[in-house]
Structures are given as structure tokens and as C-alpha cells.
XYZ file of C-alpha atoms in Angstrom:
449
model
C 37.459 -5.208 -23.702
C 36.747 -1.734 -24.610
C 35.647 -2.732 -27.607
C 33.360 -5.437 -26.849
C 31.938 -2.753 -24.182
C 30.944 -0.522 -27.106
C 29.699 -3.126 -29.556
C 27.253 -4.496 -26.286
C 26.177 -1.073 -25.302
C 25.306 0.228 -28.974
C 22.651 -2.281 -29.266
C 20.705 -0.840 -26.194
C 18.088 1.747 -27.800
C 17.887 3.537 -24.445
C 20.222 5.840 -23.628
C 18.980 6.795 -20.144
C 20.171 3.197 -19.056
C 23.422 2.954 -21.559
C 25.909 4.187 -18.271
C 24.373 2.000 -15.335
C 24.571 -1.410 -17.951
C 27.996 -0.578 -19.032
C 29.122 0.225 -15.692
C 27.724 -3.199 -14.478
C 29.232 -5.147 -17.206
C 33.057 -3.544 -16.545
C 32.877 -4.801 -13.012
C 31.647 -7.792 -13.912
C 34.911 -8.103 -16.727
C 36.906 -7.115 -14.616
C 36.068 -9.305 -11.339
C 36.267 -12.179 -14.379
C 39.867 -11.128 -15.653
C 41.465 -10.552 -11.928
C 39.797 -14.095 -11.313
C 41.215 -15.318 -15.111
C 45.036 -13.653 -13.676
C 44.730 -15.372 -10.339
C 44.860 -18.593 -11.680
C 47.564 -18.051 -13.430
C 46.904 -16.444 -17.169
C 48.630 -13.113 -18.279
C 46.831 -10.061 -18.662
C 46.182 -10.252 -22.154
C 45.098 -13.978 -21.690
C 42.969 -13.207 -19.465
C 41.292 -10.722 -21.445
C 40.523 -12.890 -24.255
C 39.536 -15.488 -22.086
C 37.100 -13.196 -20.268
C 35.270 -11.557 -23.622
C 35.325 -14.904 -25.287
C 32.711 -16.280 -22.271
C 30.522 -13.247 -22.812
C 29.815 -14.211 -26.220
C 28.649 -12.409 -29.263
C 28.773 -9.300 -28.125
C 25.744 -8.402 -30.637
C 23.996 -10.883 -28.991
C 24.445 -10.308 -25.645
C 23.494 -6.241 -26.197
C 20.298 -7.051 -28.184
C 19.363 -9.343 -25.356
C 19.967 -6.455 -22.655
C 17.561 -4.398 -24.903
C 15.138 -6.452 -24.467
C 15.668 -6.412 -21.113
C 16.317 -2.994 -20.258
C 13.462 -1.044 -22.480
C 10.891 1.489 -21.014
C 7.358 0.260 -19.882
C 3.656 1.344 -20.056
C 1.404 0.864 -17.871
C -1.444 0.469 -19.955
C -3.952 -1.098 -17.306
C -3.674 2.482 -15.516
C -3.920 4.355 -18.419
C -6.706 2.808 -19.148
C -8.413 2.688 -16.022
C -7.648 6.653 -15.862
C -9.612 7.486 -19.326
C -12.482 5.433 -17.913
C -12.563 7.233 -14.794
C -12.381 10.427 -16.908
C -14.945 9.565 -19.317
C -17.572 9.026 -16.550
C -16.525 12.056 -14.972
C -16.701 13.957 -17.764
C -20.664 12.632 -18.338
C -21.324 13.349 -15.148
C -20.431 16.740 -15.573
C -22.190 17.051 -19.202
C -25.201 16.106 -17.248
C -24.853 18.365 -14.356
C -24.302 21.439 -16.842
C -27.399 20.655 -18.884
C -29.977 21.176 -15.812
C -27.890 24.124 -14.245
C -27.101 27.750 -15.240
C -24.663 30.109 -13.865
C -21.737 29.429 -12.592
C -22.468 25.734 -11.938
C -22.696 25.556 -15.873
C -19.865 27.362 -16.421
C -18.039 25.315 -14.226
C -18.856 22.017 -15.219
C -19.079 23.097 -19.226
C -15.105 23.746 -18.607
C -14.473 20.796 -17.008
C -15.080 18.245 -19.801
C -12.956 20.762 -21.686
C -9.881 20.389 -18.673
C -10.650 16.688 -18.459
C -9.360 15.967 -22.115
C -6.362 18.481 -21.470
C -5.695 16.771 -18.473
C -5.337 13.413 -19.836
C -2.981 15.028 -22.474
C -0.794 16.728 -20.060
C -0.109 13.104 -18.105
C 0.805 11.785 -21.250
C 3.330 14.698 -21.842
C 4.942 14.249 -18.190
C 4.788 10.215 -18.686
C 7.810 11.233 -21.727
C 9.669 12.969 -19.147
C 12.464 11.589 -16.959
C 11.137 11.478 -13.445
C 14.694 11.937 -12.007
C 14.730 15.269 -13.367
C 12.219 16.386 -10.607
C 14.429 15.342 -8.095
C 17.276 16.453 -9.788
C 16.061 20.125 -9.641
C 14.091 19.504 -6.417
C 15.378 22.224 -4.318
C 14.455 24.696 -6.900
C 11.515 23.891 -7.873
C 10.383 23.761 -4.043
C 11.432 27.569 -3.995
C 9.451 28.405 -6.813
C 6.365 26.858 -5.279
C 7.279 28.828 -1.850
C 7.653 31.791 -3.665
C 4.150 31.375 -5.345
C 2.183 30.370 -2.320
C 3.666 33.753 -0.791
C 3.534 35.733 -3.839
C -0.414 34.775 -3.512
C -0.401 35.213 0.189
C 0.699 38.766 -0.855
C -1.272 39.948 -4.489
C -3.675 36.678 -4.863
C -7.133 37.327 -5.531
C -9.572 36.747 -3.018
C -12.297 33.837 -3.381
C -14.558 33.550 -0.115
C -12.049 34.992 2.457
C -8.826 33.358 0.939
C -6.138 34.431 -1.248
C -6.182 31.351 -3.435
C -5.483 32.581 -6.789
C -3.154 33.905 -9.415
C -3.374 35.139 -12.719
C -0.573 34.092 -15.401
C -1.123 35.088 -18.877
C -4.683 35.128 -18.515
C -4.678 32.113 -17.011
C -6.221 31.613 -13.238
C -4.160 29.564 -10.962
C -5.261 27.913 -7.783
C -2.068 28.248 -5.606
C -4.109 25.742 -3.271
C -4.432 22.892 -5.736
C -0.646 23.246 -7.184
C 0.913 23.144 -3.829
C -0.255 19.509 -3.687
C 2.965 19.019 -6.049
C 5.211 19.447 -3.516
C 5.062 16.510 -1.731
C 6.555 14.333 -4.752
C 8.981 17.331 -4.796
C 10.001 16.671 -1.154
C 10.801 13.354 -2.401
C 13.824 14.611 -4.283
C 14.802 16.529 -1.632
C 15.041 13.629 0.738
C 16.635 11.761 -1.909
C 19.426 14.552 -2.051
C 19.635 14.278 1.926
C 20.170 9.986 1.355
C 23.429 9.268 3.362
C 23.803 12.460 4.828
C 25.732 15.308 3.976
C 28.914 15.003 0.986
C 31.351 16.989 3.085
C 31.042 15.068 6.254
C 30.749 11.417 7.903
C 29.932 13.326 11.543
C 27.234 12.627 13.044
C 26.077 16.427 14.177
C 26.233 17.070 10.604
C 23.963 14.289 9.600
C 21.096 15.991 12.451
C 22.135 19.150 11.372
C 20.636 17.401 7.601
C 18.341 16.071 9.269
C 16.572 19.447 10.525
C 17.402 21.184 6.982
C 15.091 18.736 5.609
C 12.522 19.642 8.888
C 12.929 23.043 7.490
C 11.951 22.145 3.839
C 8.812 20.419 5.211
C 7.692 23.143 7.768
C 7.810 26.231 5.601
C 5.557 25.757 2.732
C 2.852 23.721 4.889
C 2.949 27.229 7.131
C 2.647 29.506 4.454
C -0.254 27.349 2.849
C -1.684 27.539 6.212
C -1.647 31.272 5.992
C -3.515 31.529 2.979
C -5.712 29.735 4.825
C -6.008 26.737 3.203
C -6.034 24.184 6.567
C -6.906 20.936 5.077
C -4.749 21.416 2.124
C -1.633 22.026 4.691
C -2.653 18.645 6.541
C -2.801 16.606 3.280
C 0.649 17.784 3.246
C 2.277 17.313 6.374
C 0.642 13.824 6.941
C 1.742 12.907 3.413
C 5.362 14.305 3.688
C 5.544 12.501 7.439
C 5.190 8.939 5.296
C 7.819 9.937 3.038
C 10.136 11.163 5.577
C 9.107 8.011 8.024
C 9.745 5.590 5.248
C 12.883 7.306 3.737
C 14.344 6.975 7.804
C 13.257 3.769 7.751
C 15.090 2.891 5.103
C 18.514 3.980 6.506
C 19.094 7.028 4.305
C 20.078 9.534 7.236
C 22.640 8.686 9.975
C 20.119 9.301 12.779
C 18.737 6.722 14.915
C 15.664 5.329 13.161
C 13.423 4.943 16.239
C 14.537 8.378 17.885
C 13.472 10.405 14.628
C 10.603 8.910 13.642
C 8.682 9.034 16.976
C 9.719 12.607 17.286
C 8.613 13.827 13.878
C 5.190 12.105 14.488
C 5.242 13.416 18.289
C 6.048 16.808 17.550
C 3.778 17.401 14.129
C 1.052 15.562 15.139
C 0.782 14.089 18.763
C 1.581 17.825 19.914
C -1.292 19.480 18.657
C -3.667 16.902 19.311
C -2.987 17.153 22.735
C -2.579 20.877 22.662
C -6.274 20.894 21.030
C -7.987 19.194 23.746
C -6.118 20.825 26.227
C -7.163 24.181 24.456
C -11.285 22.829 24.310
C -11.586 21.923 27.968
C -9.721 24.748 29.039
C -9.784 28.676 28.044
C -7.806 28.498 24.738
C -11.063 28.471 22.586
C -13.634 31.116 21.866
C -17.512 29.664 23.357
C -18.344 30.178 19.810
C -15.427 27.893 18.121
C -16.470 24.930 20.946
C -19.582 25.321 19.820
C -19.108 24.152 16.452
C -16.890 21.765 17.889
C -19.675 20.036 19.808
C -21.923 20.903 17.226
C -19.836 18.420 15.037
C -19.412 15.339 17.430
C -23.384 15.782 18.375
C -24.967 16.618 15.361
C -26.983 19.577 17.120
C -27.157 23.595 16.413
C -27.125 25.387 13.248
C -23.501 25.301 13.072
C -23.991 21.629 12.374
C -26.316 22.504 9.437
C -23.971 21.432 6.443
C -22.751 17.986 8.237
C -26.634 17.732 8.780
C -27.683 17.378 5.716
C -25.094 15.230 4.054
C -25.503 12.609 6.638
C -29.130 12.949 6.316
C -28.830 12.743 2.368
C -26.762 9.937 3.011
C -29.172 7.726 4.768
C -31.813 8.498 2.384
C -30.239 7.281 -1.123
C -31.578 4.400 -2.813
C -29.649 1.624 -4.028
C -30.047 2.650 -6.853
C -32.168 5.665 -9.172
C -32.307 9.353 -7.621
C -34.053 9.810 -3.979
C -36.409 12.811 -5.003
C -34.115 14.830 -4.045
C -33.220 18.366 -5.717
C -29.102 17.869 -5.332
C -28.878 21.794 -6.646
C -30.920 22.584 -3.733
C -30.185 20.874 -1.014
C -25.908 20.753 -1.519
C -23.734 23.447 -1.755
C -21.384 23.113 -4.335
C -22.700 20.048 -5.819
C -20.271 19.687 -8.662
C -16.911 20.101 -6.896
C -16.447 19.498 -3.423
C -19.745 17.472 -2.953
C -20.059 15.768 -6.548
C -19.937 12.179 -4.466
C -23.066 13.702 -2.797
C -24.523 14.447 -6.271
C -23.743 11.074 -7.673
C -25.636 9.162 -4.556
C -28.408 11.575 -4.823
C -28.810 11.355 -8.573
C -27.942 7.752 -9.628
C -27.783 5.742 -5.960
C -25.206 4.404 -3.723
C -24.022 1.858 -6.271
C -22.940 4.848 -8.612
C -20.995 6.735 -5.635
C -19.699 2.986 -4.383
C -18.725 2.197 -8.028
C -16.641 5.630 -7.870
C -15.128 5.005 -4.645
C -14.164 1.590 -5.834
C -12.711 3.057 -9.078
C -10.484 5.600 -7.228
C -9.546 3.137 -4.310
C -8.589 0.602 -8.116
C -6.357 3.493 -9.145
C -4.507 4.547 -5.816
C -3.878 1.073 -5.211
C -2.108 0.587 -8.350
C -0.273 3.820 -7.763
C 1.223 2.453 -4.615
C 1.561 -0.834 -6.476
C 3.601 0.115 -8.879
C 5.967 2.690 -6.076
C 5.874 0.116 -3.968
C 7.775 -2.655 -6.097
C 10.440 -0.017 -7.672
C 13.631 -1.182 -7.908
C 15.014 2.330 -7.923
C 14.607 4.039 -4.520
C 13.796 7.518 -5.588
C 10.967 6.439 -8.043
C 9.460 4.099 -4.841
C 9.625 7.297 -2.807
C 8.221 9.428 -5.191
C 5.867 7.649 -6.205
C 4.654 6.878 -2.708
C 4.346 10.738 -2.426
C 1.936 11.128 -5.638
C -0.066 8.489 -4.122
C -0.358 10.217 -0.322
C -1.622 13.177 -2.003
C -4.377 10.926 -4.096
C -5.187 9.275 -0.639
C -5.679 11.569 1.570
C -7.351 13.863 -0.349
C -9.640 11.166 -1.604
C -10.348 9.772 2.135
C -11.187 13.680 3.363
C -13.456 14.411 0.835
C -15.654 10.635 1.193
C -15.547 11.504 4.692
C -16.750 14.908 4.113
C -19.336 13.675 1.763
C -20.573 11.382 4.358
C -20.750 14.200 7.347
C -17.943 12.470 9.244
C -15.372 15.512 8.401
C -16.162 19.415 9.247
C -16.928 20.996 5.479
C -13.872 22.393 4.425
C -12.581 23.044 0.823
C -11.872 19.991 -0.719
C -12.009 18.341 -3.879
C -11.823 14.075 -5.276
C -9.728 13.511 -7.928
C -10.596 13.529 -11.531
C -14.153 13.741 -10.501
C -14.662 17.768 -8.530
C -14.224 20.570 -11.356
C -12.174 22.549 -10.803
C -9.409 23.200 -13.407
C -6.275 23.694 -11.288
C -7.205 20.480 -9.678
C -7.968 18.570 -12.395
C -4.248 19.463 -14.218
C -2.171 19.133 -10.685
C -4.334 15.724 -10.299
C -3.251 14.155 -14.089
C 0.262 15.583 -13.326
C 0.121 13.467 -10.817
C -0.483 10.243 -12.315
C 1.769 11.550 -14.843
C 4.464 11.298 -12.593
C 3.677 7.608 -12.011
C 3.467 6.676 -15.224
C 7.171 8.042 -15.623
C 8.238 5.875 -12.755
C 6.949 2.898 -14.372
C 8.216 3.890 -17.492
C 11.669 3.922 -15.944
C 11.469 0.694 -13.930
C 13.553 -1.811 -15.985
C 15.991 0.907 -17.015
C 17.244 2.741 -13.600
C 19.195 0.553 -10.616
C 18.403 1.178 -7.329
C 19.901 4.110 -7.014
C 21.134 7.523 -9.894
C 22.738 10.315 -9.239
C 20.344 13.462 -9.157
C 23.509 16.376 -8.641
C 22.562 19.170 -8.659
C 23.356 21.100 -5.673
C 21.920 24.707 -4.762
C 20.960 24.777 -0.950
């Protein structure tokens, strides 16, 4: 048997999937031979009566190649450089009528668009599981740099966003995005509760260790202040952790801990917010703004102003007239939708929308229908961050959410953004890579915390 194990598993080219096939195809020899024994052969009988069904053993290995190979998703790939290309016009365009540091900006971003595309084609070569494998740690180190930054970061417009690493500047902002697929792993290494212990206490006391891995970084990016950024990550690490409970992996009731999480993180200070408006917890000139938002009245209201009124006034099609270097603030990052409506019409910023919308749905496409848990979860994770940051910034665009810093992926410069974004999809592409290759579940040991 041994040796028809070894003759099966040499034909299979990968290696990552060599253990989980030959693993399979022992229990399935021996459930065969025990069956072969039972009615009535001898061991060695049985043997040879077992690997003789199997057939060629040549045969049967080039045949779980074919089966078990790695996978491309070339319709994403593809859909990604098109996206890119586009983006990276639009930005050619917007630096040839600007100067400054609108030029600047948007000269390096066709440069960061092309090393983007080349650093999700690195990560698409590496093993996904390693991320969760190394989870823990890697969530320290991006702790550690959102306070190191807190701490020494340079200051852009009242926040310490930035780092400098071999003459290199970092947004601190834009890489903390990676830590939701991060907290992935770490509620993959949490699935079934804790190694040492069937208890139940033990499984809560897992439970709020994994609380504890979600709270602290979305508080210290809150303290750098980067609010929105903080939300994209607690909503998107709630739908991880609400569809890992879902799922069974902790020995908690289901209902209990997913009403709680979703009471406590976000029905709590939703009602603590309105209690805090229409009582004393708010400054006069804080409600103001407030009101200023929901009304559309006061100068507070200025910026939301204008991009609703901009809004209403694009053609279907063509530029409106109107001056987008003017009128918007930040026209090639965080308001670039604005730009495109102004500048080409509603059917260019609708045919972007639609493009994104294409590409997050195929993200949570191909999560969704993993056969292997941690690359569903994961992958579900890389495609929260592309959502929600993609829905805040439309809304933004459109006046329906306060101006804040935000950015839509592959389309806002921004170089930080652009890289974290790709890595992203990189990550994706890895899981796909991997989906005919890993079983539902591999072991990602590596224990630290």
C-alpha cells in the first residue's frame, strides 16, 4: 500500500496539496481493506485486493493532478488592469491641466498604479495560509506601527498619519486596512475553542481574547484620529466575527454572541449619540454641524453643499462648465468620483461605480464558494474593506456622508492606498489560486499569544 501511496502522490505537481490527497486516499485504503478483512480475506489479501481496485496507480495520480492544480482567475485580473488603465488616464489627464501638488500627486500615481498591479501579482504566488499562520504576529506589528505613529508620525492636517521607512512615506491609515484579513487568521486560530480545554468558561474566556484583538487596534487608529478608517474596521471585522460564530467555530451560543457584539459595538453608541445630541453631551457648535448635515443649511454644511449641488448639475454625459479644480477640494483623491461626473458625465462616474461594484462582487464570489473555510473568511474580509470603503466614499461624493478622509479603490491617488488596495486583491487571487488544492480546513500552528 505504501507503495502505491507514493507512486499516486508523485504524480501530483503540487506539493501544497501532496499531504491532504494522501491522507484522504489512506483512509479511504484502509476503510476498503477493514471492509476486504470483514468478509473474510487475510490481511495481505486484502491488501492486494484493495490496491488492485484503485488501479494504475500512475493513472489514478495523473488524474488527481488534474484535479488538484492551482487556478487563475483571469476574468479578475483582467477586469483589475482595466480598471487600472482608466484610472491611470484619468489621472494623466488630471496632471496635465494642474500644477503643484495636484500634479505631483497624480504624476506618481500612474507610476504606483503599474507597481501596484505588480505587487498583487507577487502576493497571488504566495500561500494565503501563511497570513493566518503568522496572524497573531503580524497583528502586533501593525499595533505597534499605528502606535509607533501615534507617537513620532508626521503630522498631515492635524493627524499623525505617516511614517518614514527608508525614505519611503507610509500612510499608517491606509495599511491598517490590512488587518481585517489578518483578523481572519486570528479567528481561524480561535475555530473550536481553545487546545487545552473542552470547558466552556474557557471557550468565552476565547471568545473575549478575540474581543480584545478587535478592540485595540480600531482604538488606537481612532487616536490618530483617523474615525472613518476605525469604522471601516469594526463594521468589517463584526461580519467576520458574525459569520465565523455563525458557522459554529466557538463554543458560545450563536444567538447570545452575535446580538451582543452588534449591541455593544454598534447599537450602544448609536443610542449613546442621540442621547448625547438632545441632551448636554455635545458642544452647540458640534450640533450645529450636526443639523447642518441633515438640513443642508450654515456654512458648516458648505462642503456637503456643493457636492450635492455638483451632483444635480452633471450632464449625462460631456463636462457641466464646471471648473472641478475650483469648485472640489481634493479633486484627485478623495473626490475623483466628483471629478469624473464633472468632467466626463454621470455615465463615466456610473460606469466606475459599476466597474468597482463588477469587482467586489467577484471578490465575494469567489470567498463565498471556498471550499476551505479560512480562504472564505478571509476573503470575505478583503472584500469588507473594498465595500465599505467604496460605499463611504460614493456616499461622500454624493453629499449623503459628512467629508471625512477617504479614498475609492484603485481610482483616489494616493500611494499607500493604492499598494494596501492591490494587496488586497492580491490576497484573493491567492485564495482562488488555492481553491482546488486545500480541504475545508489546514492547520495554520503557529502559536504565540
Amino acid at each position: 500500500m505504501e507503495e502505491y501511496l507514493k507512486a499516486v502522490i508523485e504524480q501530483i505537481r503540487c506539493k501544497n496539496v501532496r499531504p491532504y490527497v494522501e491522507r484522504e486516499l489512506r483512509d479511504h485504503l484502509e476503510d476498503q481493506i477493514n471492509d476486504n478483512i470483514a468478509s473474510g480475506m487475510d490481511k495481505d489479501e486484502a491488501v492486494r485486493a484493495t490496491v488492485k481496485d484503485m488501479g494504475d496507480p500512475i493513472e489514478t495520480g495523473i488524474a488527481l493532478d488534474r484535479v488538484h492544480r492551482p487556478s487563475i482567475a483571469w476574468g479578475m485580473i483582467a477586469l483589475v488592469f482595466v480598471i487600472s488603465i482608466v484610472a491611470a488616464l484619468i489621472h494623466f489627464a488630471i496632471a496635465s491641466g494642474a500644477e503643484g501638488s495636484v500634479y505631483n500627486q497624480s504624476s506618481k500615481t500612474m507610476i504606483m498604479f503599474g507597481a501596484g498591479f505588480l505587487v498583487m501579482l507577487a502576493i497571488y504566488f504566495v500561500d494565503y495560509t501563511h497570513v493566518a499562520r503568522f496572524s497573531k504576529l503580524i497583528a502586533l506589528c501593525l499595533i505597534g506601527l499605528c502606535i509607533y505613529a501615534r507617537m513620532f508620525g508626521t503630522y498631515i492636517n492635524g493627524a499623525q498619519l505617516w511614517v518614514r521607512a527608508f525614505f519611503i512615506d507610509i500612510n499608517v491609515e491606509a495599511v491598517m486596512m490590512l488587518y481585517v484579513p489578518v483578523f481572519a487568521g486570528i479567528l481561524y486560530k480561535y475555530r473550536n475553542g481553545s487546545a487545552t480545554s473542552n470547558k466552556r468558561h474557557s471557550a468565552v474566556f476565547d471568545f473575549i481574547k478575540i474581543l480584545f484583538w478587535m478592540i485595540v487596534p480600531v482604538f488606537f487608529v481612532m487616536q490618530m484620529p483617523a474615525l472613518v478608517t476605525a469604522l471601516m474596521m469594526l463594521i468589517s471585522m463584526l461580519t467576520l466575527l458574525t459569520i465565523a460564530t455563525s458557522k459554529g467555530w466557538f463554543k458560545v451560543s450563536k444567538p447570545i454572541a452575535i446580538t451582543s457584539i452588534w449591541g455593544v459595538f454598534v447599537g450602544l453608541p448609536v443610542i449613546g449619540s442621540v442621547v448625547m445630541f438632545f441632551g448636554n453631551g455635545l458642544a452647540d457648535y458640534q450640533k450645529a454641524r450636526i443639523v447642518a448635515f441633515f438640513t443642508g443649511s450654515g456654512e458648516a454644511n458648505y462642503l456637503t453643499n456643493v457636492l450635492r449641488n455638483v451632483a444635480a448639475s452633471c450632464r449625462l454625459y460631456g463636462s457641466n462648465g464646471v471648473d472641478a479644480s475650483i469648485t472640489i477640494p481634493e479633486y484627485n483623491s478623495a473626490y475623483v468620483l466628483s471629478y469624473i461626473s464633472i468632467t466626463y458625465g454621470l455615465i463615466a462616474g456610473i460606469f466606475i461605480a459599476c466597474a468597482l461594484a463588477a469587482l467586489i462582487a467577484i471578490v465575494f464570489g469567489i470567498s463565498l464558494k471556498q471550499k476551505n473555510q479560512l480562504g472564505m473568511l478571509m476573503g470575505c474580509g478583503c472584500g469588507m474593506v473594498l465595500l465599505v470603503t467604496t460605499f463611504i466614499n460614493i456616499f461622500q461624493n454624493l453629499g449623503w456622508f459628512p467629508p471625512s478622509r477617504t479614498f475609492l479603490p484603485l481610482m483616489s491617488s494616493g500611494g499607500s492606498y493604492i499598494i494596501v488596495t492591490y494587496i488586497l486583491i492580491g490576497i484573493v487571487l491567492s485564495i482562488y489560486k488555492y481553491k482546488s488544492i486545500y480541504p475545508k480546513h489546514v492547520s495554520v500552528d503557529y502559536r504565540l499569544l
